[in-house]
CSV table of C-alpha atoms and ligand atoms in Angstrom, one decimal:
chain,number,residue,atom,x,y,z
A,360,UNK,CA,-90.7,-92.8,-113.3
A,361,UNK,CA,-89.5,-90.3,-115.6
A,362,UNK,CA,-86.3,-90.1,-117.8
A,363,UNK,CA,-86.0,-87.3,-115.7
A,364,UNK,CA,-83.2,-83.8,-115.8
A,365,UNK,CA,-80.1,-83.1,-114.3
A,366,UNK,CA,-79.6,-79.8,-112.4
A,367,UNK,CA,-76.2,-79.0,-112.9
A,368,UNK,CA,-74.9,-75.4,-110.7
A,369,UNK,CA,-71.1,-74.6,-111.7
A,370,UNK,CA,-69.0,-72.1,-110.5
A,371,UNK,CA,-71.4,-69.6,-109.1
A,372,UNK,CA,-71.2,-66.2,-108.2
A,373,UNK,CA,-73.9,-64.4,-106.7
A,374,UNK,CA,-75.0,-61.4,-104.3
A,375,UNK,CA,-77.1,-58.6,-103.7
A,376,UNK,CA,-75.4,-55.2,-104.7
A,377,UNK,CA,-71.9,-54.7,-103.2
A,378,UNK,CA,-71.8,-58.1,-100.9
A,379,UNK,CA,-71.3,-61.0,-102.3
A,380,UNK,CA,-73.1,-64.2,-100.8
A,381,UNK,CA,-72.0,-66.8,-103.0
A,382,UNK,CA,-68.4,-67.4,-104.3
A,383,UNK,CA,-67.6,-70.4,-107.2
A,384,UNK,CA,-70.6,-72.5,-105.3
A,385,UNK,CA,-71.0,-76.0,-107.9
A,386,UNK,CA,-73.3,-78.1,-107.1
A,387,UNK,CA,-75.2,-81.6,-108.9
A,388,UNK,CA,-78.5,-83.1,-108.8
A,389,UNK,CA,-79.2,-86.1,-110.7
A,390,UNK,CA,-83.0,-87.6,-111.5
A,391,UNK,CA,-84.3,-89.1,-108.5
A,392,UNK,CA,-82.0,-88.2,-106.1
A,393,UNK,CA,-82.9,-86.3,-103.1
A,394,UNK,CA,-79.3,-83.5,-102.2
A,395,UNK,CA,-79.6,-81.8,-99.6
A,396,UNK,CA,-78.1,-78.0,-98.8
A,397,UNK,CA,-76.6,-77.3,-95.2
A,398,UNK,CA,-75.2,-74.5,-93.3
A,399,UNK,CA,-75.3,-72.1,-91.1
A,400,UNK,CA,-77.7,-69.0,-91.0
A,401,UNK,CA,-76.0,-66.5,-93.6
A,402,UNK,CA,-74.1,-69.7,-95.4
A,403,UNK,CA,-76.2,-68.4,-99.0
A,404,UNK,CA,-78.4,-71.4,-98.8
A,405,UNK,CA,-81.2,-69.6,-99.6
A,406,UNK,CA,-79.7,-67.4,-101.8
A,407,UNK,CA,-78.3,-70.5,-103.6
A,408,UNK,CA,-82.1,-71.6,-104.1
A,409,UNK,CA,-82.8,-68.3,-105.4
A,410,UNK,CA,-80.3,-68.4,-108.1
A,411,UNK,CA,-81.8,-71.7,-109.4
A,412,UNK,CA,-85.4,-70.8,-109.2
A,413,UNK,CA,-84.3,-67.7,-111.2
A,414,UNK,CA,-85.3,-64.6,-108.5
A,415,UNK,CA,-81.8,-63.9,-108.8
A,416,UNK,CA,-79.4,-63.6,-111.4
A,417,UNK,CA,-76.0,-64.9,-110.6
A,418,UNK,CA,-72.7,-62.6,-111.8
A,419,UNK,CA,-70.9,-65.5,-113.5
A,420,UNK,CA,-71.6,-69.5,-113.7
A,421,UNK,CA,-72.9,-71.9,-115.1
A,422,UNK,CA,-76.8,-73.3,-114.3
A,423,UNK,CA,-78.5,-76.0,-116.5
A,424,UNK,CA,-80.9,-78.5,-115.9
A,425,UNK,CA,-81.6,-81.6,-118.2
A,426,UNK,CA,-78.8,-79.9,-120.4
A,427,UNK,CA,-81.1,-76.7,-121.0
A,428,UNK,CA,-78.9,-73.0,-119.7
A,429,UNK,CA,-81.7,-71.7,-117.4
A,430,UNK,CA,-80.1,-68.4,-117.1
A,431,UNK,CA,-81.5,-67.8,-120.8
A,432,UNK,CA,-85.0,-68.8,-119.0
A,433,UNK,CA,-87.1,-66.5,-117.7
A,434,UNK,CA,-88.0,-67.6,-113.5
A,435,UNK,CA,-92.2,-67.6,-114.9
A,436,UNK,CA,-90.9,-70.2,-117.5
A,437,UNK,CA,-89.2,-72.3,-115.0
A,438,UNK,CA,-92.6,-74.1,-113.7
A,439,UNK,CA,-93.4,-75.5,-117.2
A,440,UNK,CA,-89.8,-77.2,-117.4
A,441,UNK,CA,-90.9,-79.0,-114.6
A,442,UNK,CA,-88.8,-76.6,-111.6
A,443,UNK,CA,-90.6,-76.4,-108.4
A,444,UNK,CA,-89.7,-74.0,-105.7
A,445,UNK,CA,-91.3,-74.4,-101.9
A,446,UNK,CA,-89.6,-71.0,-100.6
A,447,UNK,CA,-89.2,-70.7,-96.7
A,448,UNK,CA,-91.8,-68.5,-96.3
A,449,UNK,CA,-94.2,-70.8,-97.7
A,450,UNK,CA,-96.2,-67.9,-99.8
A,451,UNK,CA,-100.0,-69.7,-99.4
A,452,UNK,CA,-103.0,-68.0,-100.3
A,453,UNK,CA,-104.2,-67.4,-96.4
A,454,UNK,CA,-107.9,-66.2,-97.7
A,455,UNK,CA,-107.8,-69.6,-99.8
A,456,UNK,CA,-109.2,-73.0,-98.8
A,457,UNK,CA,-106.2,-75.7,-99.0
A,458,UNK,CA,-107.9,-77.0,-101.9
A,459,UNK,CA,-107.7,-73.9,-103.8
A,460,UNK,CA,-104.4,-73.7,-103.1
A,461,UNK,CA,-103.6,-77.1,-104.3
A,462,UNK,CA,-105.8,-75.7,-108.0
A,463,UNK,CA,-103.6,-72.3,-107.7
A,464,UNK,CA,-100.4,-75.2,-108.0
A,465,UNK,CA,-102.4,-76.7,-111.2
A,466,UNK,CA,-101.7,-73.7,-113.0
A,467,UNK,CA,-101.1,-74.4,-116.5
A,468,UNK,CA,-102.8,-76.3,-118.7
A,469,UNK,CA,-101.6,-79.5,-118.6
A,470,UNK,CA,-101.7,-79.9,-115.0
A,471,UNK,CA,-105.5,-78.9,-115.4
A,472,UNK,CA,-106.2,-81.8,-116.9
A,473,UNK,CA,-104.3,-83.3,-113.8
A,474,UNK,CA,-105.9,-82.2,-111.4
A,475,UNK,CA,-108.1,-84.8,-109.8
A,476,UNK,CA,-105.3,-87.3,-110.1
A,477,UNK,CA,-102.8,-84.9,-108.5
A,478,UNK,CA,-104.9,-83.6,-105.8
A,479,UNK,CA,-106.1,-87.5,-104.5
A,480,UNK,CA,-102.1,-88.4,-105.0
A,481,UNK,CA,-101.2,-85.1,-102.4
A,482,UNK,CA,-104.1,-86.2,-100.3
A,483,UNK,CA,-103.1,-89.8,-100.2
A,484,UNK,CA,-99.4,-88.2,-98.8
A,485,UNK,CA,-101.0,-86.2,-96.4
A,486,UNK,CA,-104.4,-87.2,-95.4
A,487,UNK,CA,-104.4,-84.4,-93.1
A,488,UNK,CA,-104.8,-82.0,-96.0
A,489,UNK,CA,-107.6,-83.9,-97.2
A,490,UNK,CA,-109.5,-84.0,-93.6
A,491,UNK,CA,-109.2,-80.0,-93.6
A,492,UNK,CA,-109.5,-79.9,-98.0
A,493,UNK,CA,-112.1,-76.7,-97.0
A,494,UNK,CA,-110.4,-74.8,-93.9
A,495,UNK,CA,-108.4,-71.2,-95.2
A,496,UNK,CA,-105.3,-72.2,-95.4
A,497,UNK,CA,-103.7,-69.2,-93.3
A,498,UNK,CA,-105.9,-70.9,-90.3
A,499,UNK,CA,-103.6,-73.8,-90.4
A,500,UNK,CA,-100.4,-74.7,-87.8
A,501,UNK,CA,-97.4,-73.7,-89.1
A,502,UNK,CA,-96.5,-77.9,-89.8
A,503,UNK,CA,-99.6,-78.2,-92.0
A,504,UNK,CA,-98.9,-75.3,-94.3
A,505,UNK,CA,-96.1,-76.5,-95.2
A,506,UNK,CA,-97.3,-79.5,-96.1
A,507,UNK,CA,-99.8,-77.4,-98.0
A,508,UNK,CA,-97.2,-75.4,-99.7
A,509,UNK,CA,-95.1,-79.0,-100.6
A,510,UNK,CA,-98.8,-80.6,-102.0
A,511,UNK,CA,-99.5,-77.2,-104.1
A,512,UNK,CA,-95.8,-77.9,-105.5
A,513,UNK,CA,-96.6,-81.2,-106.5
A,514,UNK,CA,-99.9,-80.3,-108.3
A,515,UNK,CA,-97.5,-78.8,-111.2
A,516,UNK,CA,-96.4,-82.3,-111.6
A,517,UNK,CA,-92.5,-81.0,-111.2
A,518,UNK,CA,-88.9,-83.0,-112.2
A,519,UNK,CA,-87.7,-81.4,-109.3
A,520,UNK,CA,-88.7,-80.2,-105.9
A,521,UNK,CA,-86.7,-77.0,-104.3
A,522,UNK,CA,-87.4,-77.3,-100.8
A,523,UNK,CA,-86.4,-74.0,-98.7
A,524,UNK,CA,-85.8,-74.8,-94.9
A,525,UNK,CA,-89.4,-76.8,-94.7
A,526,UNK,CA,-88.6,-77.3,-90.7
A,527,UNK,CA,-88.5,-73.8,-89.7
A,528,UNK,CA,-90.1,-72.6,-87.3
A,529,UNK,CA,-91.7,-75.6,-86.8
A,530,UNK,CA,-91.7,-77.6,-83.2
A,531,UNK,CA,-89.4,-80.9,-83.1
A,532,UNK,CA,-92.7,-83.3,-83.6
A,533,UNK,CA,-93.6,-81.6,-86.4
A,534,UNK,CA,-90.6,-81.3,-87.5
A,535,UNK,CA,-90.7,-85.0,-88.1
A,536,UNK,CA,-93.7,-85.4,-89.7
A,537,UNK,CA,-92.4,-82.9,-92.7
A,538,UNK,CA,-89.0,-84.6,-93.2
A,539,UNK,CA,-91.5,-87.7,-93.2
A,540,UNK,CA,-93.1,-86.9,-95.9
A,541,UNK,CA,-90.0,-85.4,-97.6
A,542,UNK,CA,-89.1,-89.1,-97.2
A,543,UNK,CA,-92.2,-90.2,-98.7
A,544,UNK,CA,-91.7,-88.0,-101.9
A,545,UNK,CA,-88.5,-89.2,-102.6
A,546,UNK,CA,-89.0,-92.6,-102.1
A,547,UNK,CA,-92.0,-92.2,-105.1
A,548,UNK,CA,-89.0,-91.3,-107.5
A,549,UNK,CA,-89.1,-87.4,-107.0
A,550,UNK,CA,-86.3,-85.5,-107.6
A,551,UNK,CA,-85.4,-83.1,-104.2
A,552,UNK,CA,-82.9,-80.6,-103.4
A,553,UNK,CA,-83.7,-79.2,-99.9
A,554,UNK,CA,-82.0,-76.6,-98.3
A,555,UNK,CA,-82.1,-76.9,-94.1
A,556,UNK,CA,-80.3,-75.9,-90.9
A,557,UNK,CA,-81.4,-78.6,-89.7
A,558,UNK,CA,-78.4,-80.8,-90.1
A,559,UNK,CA,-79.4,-83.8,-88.8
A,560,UNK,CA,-82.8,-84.7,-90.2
A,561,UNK,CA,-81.8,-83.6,-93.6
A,562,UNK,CA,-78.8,-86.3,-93.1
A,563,UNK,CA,-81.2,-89.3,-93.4
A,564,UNK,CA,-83.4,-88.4,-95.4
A,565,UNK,CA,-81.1,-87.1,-98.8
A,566,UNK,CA,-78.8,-89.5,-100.2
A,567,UNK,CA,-76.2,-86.9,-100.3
A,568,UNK,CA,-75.5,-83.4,-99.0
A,569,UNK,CA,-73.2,-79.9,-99.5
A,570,UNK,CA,-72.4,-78.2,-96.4
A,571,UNK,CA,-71.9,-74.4,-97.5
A,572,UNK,CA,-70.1,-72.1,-95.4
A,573,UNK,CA,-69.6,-68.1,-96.1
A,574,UNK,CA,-71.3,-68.8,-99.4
A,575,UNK,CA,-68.5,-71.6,-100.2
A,576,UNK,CA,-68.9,-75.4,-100.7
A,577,UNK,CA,-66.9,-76.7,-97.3
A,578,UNK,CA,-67.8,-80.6,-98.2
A,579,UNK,CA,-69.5,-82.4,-100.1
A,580,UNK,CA,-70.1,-86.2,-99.9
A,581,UNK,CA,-72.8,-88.9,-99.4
A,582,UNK,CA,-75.3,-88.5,-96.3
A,583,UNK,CA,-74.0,-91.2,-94.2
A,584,UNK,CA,-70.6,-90.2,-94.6
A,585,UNK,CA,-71.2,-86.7,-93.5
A,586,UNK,CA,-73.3,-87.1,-90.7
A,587,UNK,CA,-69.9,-89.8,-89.6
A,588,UNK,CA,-67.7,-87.2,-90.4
A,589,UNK,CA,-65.9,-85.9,-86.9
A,590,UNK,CA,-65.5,-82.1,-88.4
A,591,UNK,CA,-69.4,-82.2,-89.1
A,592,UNK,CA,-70.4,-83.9,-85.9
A,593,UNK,CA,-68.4,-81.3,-84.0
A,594,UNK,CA,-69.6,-77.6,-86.0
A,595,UNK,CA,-73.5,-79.3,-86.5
A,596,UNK,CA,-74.3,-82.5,-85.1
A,597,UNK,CA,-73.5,-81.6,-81.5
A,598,UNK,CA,-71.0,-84.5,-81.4
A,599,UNK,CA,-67.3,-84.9,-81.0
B,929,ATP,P1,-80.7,-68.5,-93.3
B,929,ATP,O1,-80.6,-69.9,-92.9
B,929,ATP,O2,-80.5,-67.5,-92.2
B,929,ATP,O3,-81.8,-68.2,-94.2
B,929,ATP,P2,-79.0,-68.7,-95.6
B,929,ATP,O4,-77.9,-69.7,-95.6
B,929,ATP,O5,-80.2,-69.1,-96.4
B,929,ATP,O6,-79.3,-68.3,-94.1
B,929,ATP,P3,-79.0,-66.4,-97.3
B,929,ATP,O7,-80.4,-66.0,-96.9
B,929,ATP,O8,-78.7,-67.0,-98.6
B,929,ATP,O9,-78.4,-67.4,-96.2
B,929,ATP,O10,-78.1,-65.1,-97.1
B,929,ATP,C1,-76.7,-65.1,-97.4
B,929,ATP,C2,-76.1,-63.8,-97.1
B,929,ATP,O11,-76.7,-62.8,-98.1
B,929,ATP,C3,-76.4,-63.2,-95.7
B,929,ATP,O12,-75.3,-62.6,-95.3
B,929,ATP,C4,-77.6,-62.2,-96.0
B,929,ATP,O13,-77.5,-61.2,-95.0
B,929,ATP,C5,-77.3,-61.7,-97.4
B,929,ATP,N1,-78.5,-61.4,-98.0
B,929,ATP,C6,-79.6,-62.2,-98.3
B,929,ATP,N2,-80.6,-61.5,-98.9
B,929,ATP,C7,-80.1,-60.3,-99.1
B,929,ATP,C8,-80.7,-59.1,-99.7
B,929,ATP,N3,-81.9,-59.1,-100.3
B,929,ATP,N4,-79.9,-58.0,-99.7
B,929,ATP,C9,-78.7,-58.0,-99.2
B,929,ATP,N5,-78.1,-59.0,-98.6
B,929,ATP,C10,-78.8,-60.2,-98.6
């Protein structure tokens, strides 16, 4: 495993014109741990994962990762600092085989010389992808392109893996087979921050977890502890 980078949000502000969807939001991820991002629809969550991957510039904080300030990065430069962003809506080539979308994730240099090794690692994760390595990927379920999209992530050989709601829209079985393999990644050493409504999945698979609500940080704590929490149970667990 490597030394690894710590992504470290403080005090953010952030929003699109005259609304604000983010308001102080701090937030830590240290090398290989997986933190997971809950909420309600309109919480920011996504927006928070926007500000990191540098699609949107936030109006005051702090945002560093392995000490470097990425808001002096530009968001194409992110990828070669090792930043990998799986957004919601996936964003596959549909007209592309899976395998060319796995050599689209390969993009610079160094991961060329990767690629081989990268692609039989993503293919020993998800043998599916390798069993349908020559189908267009936009003729894929909805479950096995985003297990494409998470493979063509990998192929960059990231620090980090941004994961944007990977269980929507997806059906419950599914559903299971991605936090799975989100499981699976961490458990190899990757660093994840994953972003989900789906409260209880996320809970056991992260080690720990912020619960954002109206763009603010409502609690923050490790995994177990939240998903044991009686506020939580009650607003997204279902429980009492
Ligand atoms: P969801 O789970 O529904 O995706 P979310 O927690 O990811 O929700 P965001 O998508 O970050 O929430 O949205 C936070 C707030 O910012 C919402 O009120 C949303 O309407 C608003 N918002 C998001 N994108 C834009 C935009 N491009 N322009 C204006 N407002 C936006």
């Amino acid at each position: 495993q490597s030394a690894g980078a710590t992504l470290e949000l403080s005090n953010i502000h952030a929003g699109y014109g005259d609304f604000q969807a983010l308001f102080g939001v701090s937030l830590r991820v240290e090398p290989g741990e997986a933190v997971g991002v809950v909420g309600p629809n309109g919480a920011g969550k996504t927006t928070l994962l926007r500000v990191i991957s540098g699609l949107l510039r936030p109006r005051a904080g702090t945002l560093r990762f392995g000490g470097q300030d990425l808001l002096q990065v530009p968001a194409h430069a992110l990828p070669a600092l090792g930043i990998a962003h799986v957004p919601e809506n996936r964003r596959l080539f549909p007209h592309l085989t899976v395998e060319e979308n796995l050599k689209v994730g390969a993009f610079s240099k160094a991961s060329r010389a990767h690629f081989e090794q990268r692609r039989d690692h993503v293919y020993s994760l998800f043998p599916r992808m390798q069993q349908r390595r020559h189908q267009l990927a936009g003729t894929m379920s909805g479950g096995e392109q985003q297990m494409c999209a998470i493979g063509r992530a990998l192929m960059s050989g990231p620090k980090i893996l941004l994961l944007d709601e990977p269980s929507a829209g997806l059906a419950p079985l599914v559903v299971q087979q991605v936090f799975a393999l989100v499981k699976r990644i961490r458990e190899e050493g990757l660093t994840v921050l994953i972003v989900e409504q789906n409260v209880a999945q996320v809970l056991r698979v992260v080690d720990r977890a912020y619960v954002l609500e109206t763009g603010r940080v409502a609690a923050e704590g490790r995994a177990a502890e939240l998903a044991a929490d009686p506020a939580i149970r009650r607003s997204y667990l279902g429980g009492h």
